[in-house]
PDB file of C-alpha atoms in Angstrom:
ATOM      1  CA  UNK A   1      -2.528  -2.475   6.171  1.00 77.00           C
ATOM      2  CA  UNK A   2      -2.022   0.956   4.541  1.00 85.00           C
ATOM      3  CA  UNK A   3      -1.351   1.683   0.906  1.00 92.00           C
ATOM      4  CA  UNK A   4       2.102   2.699   1.551  1.00 96.00           C
ATOM      5  CA  UNK A   5       4.403   1.420   3.733  1.00 96.00           C
ATOM      6  CA  UNK A   6       7.855   3.271   4.476  1.00 95.00           C
ATOM      7  CA  UNK A   7      10.173   2.489   7.498  1.00 85.00           C
ATOM      8  CA  UNK A   8      10.399   5.396   9.526  1.00 80.00           C
ATOM      9  CA  UNK A   9      13.604   4.849  10.891  1.00 83.00           C
ATOM     10  CA  UNK A  10      15.286   7.113  12.274  1.00 91.00           C
ATOM     11  CA  UNK A  11      18.461   6.489   9.323  1.00 94.00           C
ATOM     12  CA  UNK A  12      22.107   7.728  10.793  1.00 96.00           C
ATOM     13  CA  UNK A  13      25.462   7.263   8.498  1.00 96.00           C
ATOM     14  CA  UNK A  14      28.293   8.926   8.401  1.00 97.00           C
ATOM     15  CA  UNK A  15      28.694  11.710   5.166  1.00 97.00           C
ATOM     16  CA  UNK A  16      30.035  10.190   2.607  1.00 97.00           C
ATOM     17  CA  UNK A  17      27.925   7.508   2.755  1.00 97.00           C
ATOM     18  CA  UNK A  18      25.786   5.808   0.019  1.00 97.00           C
ATOM     19  CA  UNK A  19      22.070   5.985   1.173  1.00 97.00           C
ATOM     20  CA  UNK A  20      18.712   3.431   0.715  1.00 96.00           C
ATOM     21  CA  UNK A  21      15.018   3.864   1.462  1.00 97.00           C
ATOM     22  CA  UNK A  22      12.652   2.217   0.445  1.00 96.00           C
ATOM     23  CA  UNK A  23       8.915   2.228  -0.014  1.00 97.00           C
ATOM     24  CA  UNK A  24       6.462  -1.056  -0.625  1.00 97.00           C
ATOM     25  CA  UNK A  25       2.573  -0.628  -1.804  1.00 97.00           C
ATOM     26  CA  UNK A  26       0.029  -2.502  -2.609  1.00 96.00           C
ATOM     27  CA  UNK A  27      -2.468  -0.575  -5.077  1.00 93.00           C
ATOM     28  CA  UNK A  28      -1.853  -1.530  -8.294  1.00 92.00           C
ATOM     29  CA  UNK A  29      -3.367   1.863 -10.510  1.00 89.00           C
ATOM     30  CA  UNK A  30      -0.219   3.723  -9.282  1.00 90.00           C
ATOM     31  CA  UNK A  31       1.800   4.704 -11.986  1.00 88.00           C
ATOM     32  CA  UNK A  32       3.716   8.189 -10.453  1.00 89.00           C
ATOM     33  CA  UNK A  33       5.775   7.520  -8.183  1.00 92.00           C
ATOM     34  CA  UNK A  34       7.870  10.142  -6.421  1.00 93.00           C
ATOM     35  CA  UNK A  35       9.724  11.562  -4.122  1.00 96.00           C
ATOM     36  CA  UNK A  36       9.663  14.352  -1.475  1.00 96.00           C
ATOM     37  CA  UNK A  37      12.211  15.909   1.294  1.00 97.00           C
ATOM     38  CA  UNK A  38      10.817  17.754   4.083  1.00 96.00           C
ATOM     39  CA  UNK A  39      12.730  19.812   6.014  1.00 94.00           C
ATOM     40  CA  UNK A  40      11.889  20.456   9.858  1.00 89.00           C
ATOM     41  CA  UNK A  41       8.613  23.141  10.133  1.00 85.00           C
ATOM     42  CA  UNK A  42       8.425  23.236   6.479  1.00 90.00           C
ATOM     43  CA  UNK A  43       6.967  21.620   2.967  1.00 93.00           C
ATOM     44  CA  UNK A  44       7.769  18.718   1.349  1.00 95.00           C
ATOM     45  CA  UNK A  45       9.476  19.715  -1.626  1.00 93.00           C
ATOM     46  CA  UNK A  46       9.953  17.296  -4.924  1.00 91.00           C
ATOM     47  CA  UNK A  47      12.871  15.403  -5.570  1.00 93.00           C
ATOM     48  CA  UNK A  48      12.680  13.085  -8.687  1.00 90.00           C
ATOM     49  CA  UNK A  49       9.811  11.438  -9.966  1.00 87.00           C
ATOM     50  CA  UNK A  50       9.505   8.444 -12.338  1.00 88.00           C
ATOM     51  CA  UNK A  51       6.531   6.763 -14.276  1.00 83.00           C
ATOM     52  CA  UNK A  52       5.649   3.583 -14.304  1.00 81.00           C
ATOM     53  CA  UNK A  53       8.612   0.975 -13.902  1.00 83.00           C
ATOM     54  CA  UNK A  54      12.667   1.629 -14.668  1.00 86.00           C
ATOM     55  CA  UNK A  55      15.382   3.652 -13.440  1.00 91.00           C
ATOM     56  CA  UNK A  56      16.220   7.530 -13.296  1.00 93.00           C
ATOM     57  CA  UNK A  57      19.478   8.947 -12.136  1.00 95.00           C
ATOM     58  CA  UNK A  58      19.567  12.871 -11.399  1.00 94.00           C
ATOM     59  CA  UNK A  59      23.079  13.969  -9.624  1.00 96.00           C
ATOM     60  CA  UNK A  60      23.892  12.047  -6.566  1.00 97.00           C
ATOM     61  CA  UNK A  61      19.901  11.302  -6.678  1.00 97.00           C
ATOM     62  CA  UNK A  62      19.255   7.751  -8.236  1.00 97.00           C
ATOM     63  CA  UNK A  63      14.911   6.457  -8.288  1.00 96.00           C
ATOM     64  CA  UNK A  64      14.270   3.030  -8.598  1.00 96.00           C
ATOM     65  CA  UNK A  65      10.480   1.734  -9.054  1.00 96.00           C
ATOM     66  CA  UNK A  66       9.447  -2.107  -9.885  1.00 94.00           C
ATOM     67  CA  UNK A  67       5.926  -2.487 -10.332  1.00 93.00           C
ATOM     68  CA  UNK A  68       6.214  -6.200 -10.460  1.00 93.00           C
ATOM     69  CA  UNK A  69       7.335  -6.167  -7.052  1.00 94.00           C
ATOM     70  CA  UNK A  70       5.440  -3.280  -5.958  1.00 95.00           C
ATOM     71  CA  UNK A  71       8.054  -1.788  -4.737  1.00 95.00           C
ATOM     72  CA  UNK A  72      10.216   1.758  -4.995  1.00 96.00           C
ATOM     73  CA  UNK A  73      14.022   2.720  -3.732  1.00 96.00           C
ATOM     74  CA  UNK A  74      15.879   6.369  -3.910  1.00 97.00           C
ATOM     75  CA  UNK A  75      19.748   5.896  -3.465  1.00 97.00           C
ATOM     76  CA  UNK A  76      21.562   9.247  -2.109  1.00 97.00           C
ATOM     77  CA  UNK A  77      25.172   9.080  -2.990  1.00 97.00           C
ATOM     78  CA  UNK A  78      27.711  10.713  -1.295  1.00 97.00           C
ATOM     79  CA  UNK A  79      25.450  11.783   1.357  1.00 97.00           C
ATOM     80  CA  UNK A  80      26.117  15.487   2.739  1.00 97.00           C
ATOM     81  CA  UNK A  81      24.673  17.043   5.874  1.00 96.00           C
ATOM     82  CA  UNK A  82      22.582  19.323   4.196  1.00 96.00           C
ATOM     83  CA  UNK A  83      20.494  15.884   2.953  1.00 97.00           C
ATOM     84  CA  UNK A  84      19.870  15.601   6.100  1.00 97.00           C
ATOM     85  CA  UNK A  85      15.339  15.707   6.393  1.00 97.00           C
ATOM     86  CA  UNK A  86      12.819  13.552   5.928  1.00 96.00           C
ATOM     87  CA  UNK A  87      11.954  11.640   2.966  1.00 98.00           C
ATOM     88  CA  UNK A  88       8.854  10.436   1.408  1.00 97.00           C
ATOM     89  CA  UNK A  89       7.385   8.658  -1.174  1.00 97.00           C
ATOM     90  CA  UNK A  90       4.579   9.135  -2.884  1.00 95.00           C
ATOM     91  CA  UNK A  91       2.007   7.768  -5.303  1.00 92.00           C
ATOM     92  CA  UNK A  92      -0.634   8.618  -7.597  1.00 89.00           C
ATOM     93  CA  UNK A  93      -2.903   6.528 -10.533  1.00 84.00           C
ATOM     94  CA  UNK A  94      -2.126   9.588 -12.334  1.00 72.00           C
ATOM     95  CA  UNK A  95      -4.095  10.670 -15.539  1.00 62.00           C
ATOM     96  CA  UNK A  96      -7.853   8.344 -15.426  1.00 52.00           C
ATOM     97  CA  UNK A  97      -7.441   8.023 -11.791  1.00 50.00           C
ATOM     98  CA  UNK A  98      -7.504   9.705  -8.833  1.00 56.00           C
ATOM     99  CA  UNK A  99      -5.165  13.038  -8.859  1.00 76.00           C
ATOM    100  CA  UNK A 100      -4.138  12.676  -5.245  1.00 87.00           C
ATOM    101  CA  UNK A 101      -1.124  11.649  -4.127  1.00 92.00           C
ATOM    102  CA  UNK A 102      -0.689   9.282  -1.518  1.00 94.00           C
ATOM    103  CA  UNK A 103       2.347   9.084   1.294  1.00 96.00           C
ATOM    104  CA  UNK A 104       4.366   6.949   3.095  1.00 97.00           C
ATOM    105  CA  UNK A 105       5.062   7.483   6.177  1.00 96.00           C
ATOM    106  CA  UNK A 106       8.317   9.197   5.886  1.00 96.00           C
ATOM    107  CA  UNK A 107      12.094   8.069   6.841  1.00 96.00           C
ATOM    108  CA  UNK A 108      14.357  10.485   9.188  1.00 95.00           C
ATOM    109  CA  UNK A 109      17.610  10.474   7.693  1.00 96.00           C
ATOM    110  CA  UNK A 110      20.994  12.237   9.650  1.00 97.00           C
ATOM    111  CA  UNK A 111      23.999  12.361   7.641  1.00 97.00           C
ATOM    112  CA  UNK A 112      26.854  12.969  10.536  1.00 96.00           C
ATOM    113  CA  UNK A 113      29.580  14.984   9.640  1.00 95.00           C
TER     114      UNK A 113
ATOM    115  CA  UNK B   1       6.174  34.060  -7.636  1.00 55.00           C
ATOM    116  CA  UNK B   2       6.398  33.595  -4.855  1.00 76.00           C
ATOM    117  CA  UNK B   3       5.473  29.618  -4.905  1.00 92.00           C
ATOM    118  CA  UNK B   4       2.292  28.299  -2.571  1.00 96.00           C
ATOM    119  CA  UNK B   5       1.654  30.567   0.605  1.00 96.00           C
ATOM    120  CA  UNK B   6      -0.447  29.485   3.703  1.00 97.00           C
ATOM    121  CA  UNK B   7      -1.904  31.613   6.153  1.00 97.00           C
ATOM    122  CA  UNK B   8      -1.620  31.416   9.343  1.00 97.00           C
ATOM    123  CA  UNK B   9       1.181  29.565   9.718  1.00 96.00           C
ATOM    124  CA  UNK B  10       0.333  29.014  13.132  1.00 97.00           C
ATOM    125  CA  UNK B  11      -2.829  28.485  15.195  1.00 98.00           C
ATOM    126  CA  UNK B  12      -3.266  27.909  18.839  1.00 98.00           C
ATOM    127  CA  UNK B  13      -7.661  27.603  19.621  1.00 98.00           C
ATOM    128  CA  UNK B  14      -9.528  26.083  22.625  1.00 98.00           C
ATOM    129  CA  UNK B  15     -11.196  23.007  21.961  1.00 97.00           C
ATOM    130  CA  UNK B  16     -14.833  23.307  20.501  1.00 97.00           C
ATOM    131  CA  UNK B  17     -14.305  26.974  18.715  1.00 98.00           C
ATOM    132  CA  UNK B  18     -13.877  27.436  14.877  1.00 98.00           C
ATOM    133  CA  UNK B  19     -10.961  27.924  12.815  1.00 98.00           C
ATOM    134  CA  UNK B  20     -10.194  28.900   9.006  1.00 98.00           C
ATOM    135  CA  UNK B  21      -7.096  28.381   6.902  1.00 98.00           C
ATOM    136  CA  UNK B  22      -5.956  30.612   3.827  1.00 98.00           C
ATOM    137  CA  UNK B  23      -3.703  29.647   1.238  1.00 98.00           C
ATOM    138  CA  UNK B  24      -2.521  31.390  -2.437  1.00 97.00           C
ATOM    139  CA  UNK B  25      -1.494  29.099  -4.690  1.00 95.00           C
ATOM    140  CA  UNK B  26       0.749  29.683  -7.542  1.00 93.00           C
ATOM    141  CA  UNK B  27      -0.768  31.841  -9.773  1.00 90.00           C
ATOM    142  CA  UNK B  28      -1.255  30.103 -13.261  1.00 84.00           C
ATOM    143  CA  UNK B  29      -1.893  26.441 -11.399  1.00 88.00           C
ATOM    144  CA  UNK B  30      -5.713  25.517 -11.640  1.00 88.00           C
ATOM    145  CA  UNK B  31      -5.508  22.861  -9.307  1.00 90.00           C
ATOM    146  CA  UNK B  32      -5.332  23.050  -5.272  1.00 93.00           C
ATOM    147  CA  UNK B  33      -5.206  20.165  -3.061  1.00 94.00           C
ATOM    148  CA  UNK B  34      -5.038  20.318   0.788  1.00 97.00           C
ATOM    149  CA  UNK B  35      -3.464  17.518   2.829  1.00 97.00           C
ATOM    150  CA  UNK B  36      -3.138  16.843   6.326  1.00 97.00           C
ATOM    151  CA  UNK B  37       0.091  15.534   7.963  1.00 97.00           C
ATOM    152  CA  UNK B  38       0.169  14.833  11.893  1.00 95.00           C
ATOM    153  CA  UNK B  39       3.331  14.179  13.700  1.00 91.00           C
ATOM    154  CA  UNK B  40       5.564  10.916  12.298  1.00 89.00           C
ATOM    155  CA  UNK B  41       3.454  10.887   9.534  1.00 93.00           C
ATOM    156  CA  UNK B  42       3.148  11.333   5.809  1.00 95.00           C
ATOM    157  CA  UNK B  43       0.522  13.673   4.636  1.00 96.00           C
ATOM    158  CA  UNK B  44      -2.721  12.584   3.811  1.00 96.00           C
ATOM    159  CA  UNK B  45      -5.314  13.979   1.329  1.00 95.00           C
ATOM    160  CA  UNK B  46      -7.811  15.604   2.442  1.00 96.00           C
ATOM    161  CA  UNK B  47      -9.891  17.635  -0.933  1.00 95.00           C
ATOM    162  CA  UNK B  48      -8.664  18.880  -3.795  1.00 91.00           C
ATOM    163  CA  UNK B  49      -9.734  21.310  -6.172  1.00 92.00           C
ATOM    164  CA  UNK B  50      -9.628  22.113 -10.050  1.00 90.00           C
ATOM    165  CA  UNK B  51     -10.396  25.745 -11.037  1.00 91.00           C
ATOM    166  CA  UNK B  52     -13.885  26.263  -8.439  1.00 93.00           C
ATOM    167  CA  UNK B  53     -14.766  22.452  -8.612  1.00 92.00           C
ATOM    168  CA  UNK B  54     -14.289  20.545  -5.719  1.00 92.00           C
ATOM    169  CA  UNK B  55     -14.122  17.878  -7.622  1.00 89.00           C
ATOM    170  CA  UNK B  56     -12.579  14.795  -4.515  1.00 88.00           C
ATOM    171  CA  UNK B  57     -13.053  14.054  -0.775  1.00 91.00           C
ATOM    172  CA  UNK B  58     -11.771  12.505   1.423  1.00 91.00           C
ATOM    173  CA  UNK B  59     -13.874  10.176   4.058  1.00 87.00           C
ATOM    174  CA  UNK B  60     -11.631  11.847   6.326  1.00 80.00           C
ATOM    175  CA  UNK B  61     -12.882  14.562   5.236  1.00 84.00           C
ATOM    176  CA  UNK B  62     -16.009  15.167   8.503  1.00 87.00           C
ATOM    177  CA  UNK B  63     -18.749  16.629   8.348  1.00 92.00           C
ATOM    178  CA  UNK B  64     -16.745  19.700  10.752  1.00 95.00           C
ATOM    179  CA  UNK B  65     -14.871  20.196   7.566  1.00 96.00           C
ATOM    180  CA  UNK B  66     -15.087  22.180   5.336  1.00 95.00           C
ATOM    181  CA  UNK B  67     -13.256  24.048   1.685  1.00 96.00           C
ATOM    182  CA  UNK B  68     -14.253  26.514  -0.854  1.00 96.00           C
ATOM    183  CA  UNK B  69     -12.762  28.215  -4.054  1.00 96.00           C
ATOM    184  CA  UNK B  70     -15.017  30.532  -4.942  1.00 90.00           C
ATOM    185  CA  UNK B  71     -13.099  32.294  -7.813  1.00 86.00           C
ATOM    186  CA  UNK B  72     -10.689  29.517  -8.898  1.00 84.00           C
ATOM    187  CA  UNK B  73      -7.765  31.543  -6.906  1.00 91.00           C
ATOM    188  CA  UNK B  74      -7.348  31.258  -3.007  1.00 96.00           C
ATOM    189  CA  UNK B  75      -8.951  28.912  -1.135  1.00 97.00           C
ATOM    190  CA  UNK B  76     -10.311  28.258   2.611  1.00 98.00           C
ATOM    191  CA  UNK B  77     -10.319  25.638   4.983  1.00 98.00           C
ATOM    192  CA  UNK B  78     -12.691  25.805   7.803  1.00 97.00           C
ATOM    193  CA  UNK B  79     -12.939  23.001  10.729  1.00 97.00           C
ATOM    194  CA  UNK B  80     -15.686  23.392  12.845  1.00 97.00           C
ATOM    195  CA  UNK B  81     -15.801  22.747  16.741  1.00 97.00           C
ATOM    196  CA  UNK B  82     -12.374  21.749  16.766  1.00 97.00           C
ATOM    197  CA  UNK B  83     -11.144  19.209  18.983  1.00 96.00           C
ATOM    198  CA  UNK B  84      -7.923  17.842  20.384  1.00 96.00           C
ATOM    199  CA  UNK B  85      -7.376  15.146  17.330  1.00 95.00           C
ATOM    200  CA  UNK B  86      -7.903  18.174  14.765  1.00 96.00           C
ATOM    201  CA  UNK B  87      -3.816  19.488  16.237  1.00 97.00           C
ATOM    202  CA  UNK B  88      -1.948  18.862  13.038  1.00 96.00           C
ATOM    203  CA  UNK B  89      -0.421  20.419  10.228  1.00 97.00           C
ATOM    204  CA  UNK B  90      -2.167  21.153   7.213  1.00 98.00           C
ATOM    205  CA  UNK B  91      -0.734  21.751   4.468  1.00 98.00           C
ATOM    206  CA  UNK B  92      -2.095  23.088   0.370  1.00 97.00           C
ATOM    207  CA  UNK B  93      -1.035  22.402  -2.647  1.00 95.00           C
ATOM    208  CA  UNK B  94      -1.021  23.337  -6.251  1.00 92.00           C
ATOM    209  CA  UNK B  95       0.085  22.019  -9.662  1.00 88.00           C
ATOM    210  CA  UNK B  96      -0.582  22.611 -13.164  1.00 82.00           C
ATOM    211  CA  UNK B  97      -1.653  19.961 -16.288  1.00 71.00           C
ATOM    212  CA  UNK B  98       0.971  19.825 -18.820  1.00 65.00           C
ATOM    213  CA  UNK B  99       4.391  20.172 -16.304  1.00 55.00           C
ATOM    214  CA  UNK B 100       5.665  17.979 -14.477  1.00 55.00           C
ATOM    215  CA  UNK B 101       3.157  15.001 -14.286  1.00 55.00           C
ATOM    216  CA  UNK B 102       1.241  15.969 -11.108  1.00 63.00           C
ATOM    217  CA  UNK B 103       4.474  17.551  -9.995  1.00 80.00           C
ATOM    218  CA  UNK B 104       2.365  19.330  -6.568  1.00 89.00           C
ATOM    219  CA  UNK B 105       3.565  21.901  -4.805  1.00 91.00           C
ATOM    220  CA  UNK B 106       3.621  22.770  -0.979  1.00 95.00           C
ATOM    221  CA  UNK B 107       3.111  25.967   1.292  1.00 96.00           C
ATOM    222  CA  UNK B 108       4.824  25.917   3.935  1.00 95.00           C
ATOM    223  CA  UNK B 109       1.810  24.518   6.233  1.00 97.00           C
ATOM    224  CA  UNK B 110      -0.509  26.050   8.734  1.00 97.00           C
ATOM    225  CA  UNK B 111       0.284  24.155  12.242  1.00 97.00           C
ATOM    226  CA  UNK B 112      -2.794  23.737  13.906  1.00 98.00           C
ATOM    227  CA  UNK B 113      -3.032  23.047  18.531  1.00 97.00           C
ATOM    228  CA  UNK B 114      -5.939  22.821  19.698  1.00 98.00           C
ATOM    229  CA  UNK B 115      -5.793  22.596  23.341  1.00 96.00           C
TER     230      UNK B 115
END
């Protein structure tokens, strides 16, 4: 079993829809939770990060972390065609632990005009 | 600051040949990471440097793989006796403690094809 599980999709929704992306994980030592966006043939770029449990909002994007359930989510409101990309969740143990990021498989998202 | 750069962007090699990739991190970043990403998968951690010290290596990094960061700036990743299973995108990332925790800035990657 992988440390981080993510539904690979693909996911296709109409423009303006609310998109929900999710990951589950098994390592309770993870403290930092991140969402990266990756366009075709590019490196991943950080969208949002959250420390421990809770919600964080940035414009049209909301990240949620539920450590008790080992479950994280990313919501995209008023989705735009430019949001079409692969979305990767990533996690890190942080300061006292490993520095590496552990990624999910990535969900390929297409927003149709 | 132009971000993390990687060279070459694409490499096609024959099985058994050696290849070397270069990564130039963001100039003030003292941490440098290598990841490997295969088609349809997320990046997998290979190794990590803080300045010139290699602090962690994944068990994915077989004896055929070696990474260096001799002066704490750029890094090289060498694969000896390449195999078809080495075909992947090799990503480099850098970070600086004190900024957004563990925000790693990724380069565009080097796509390796072993024929």
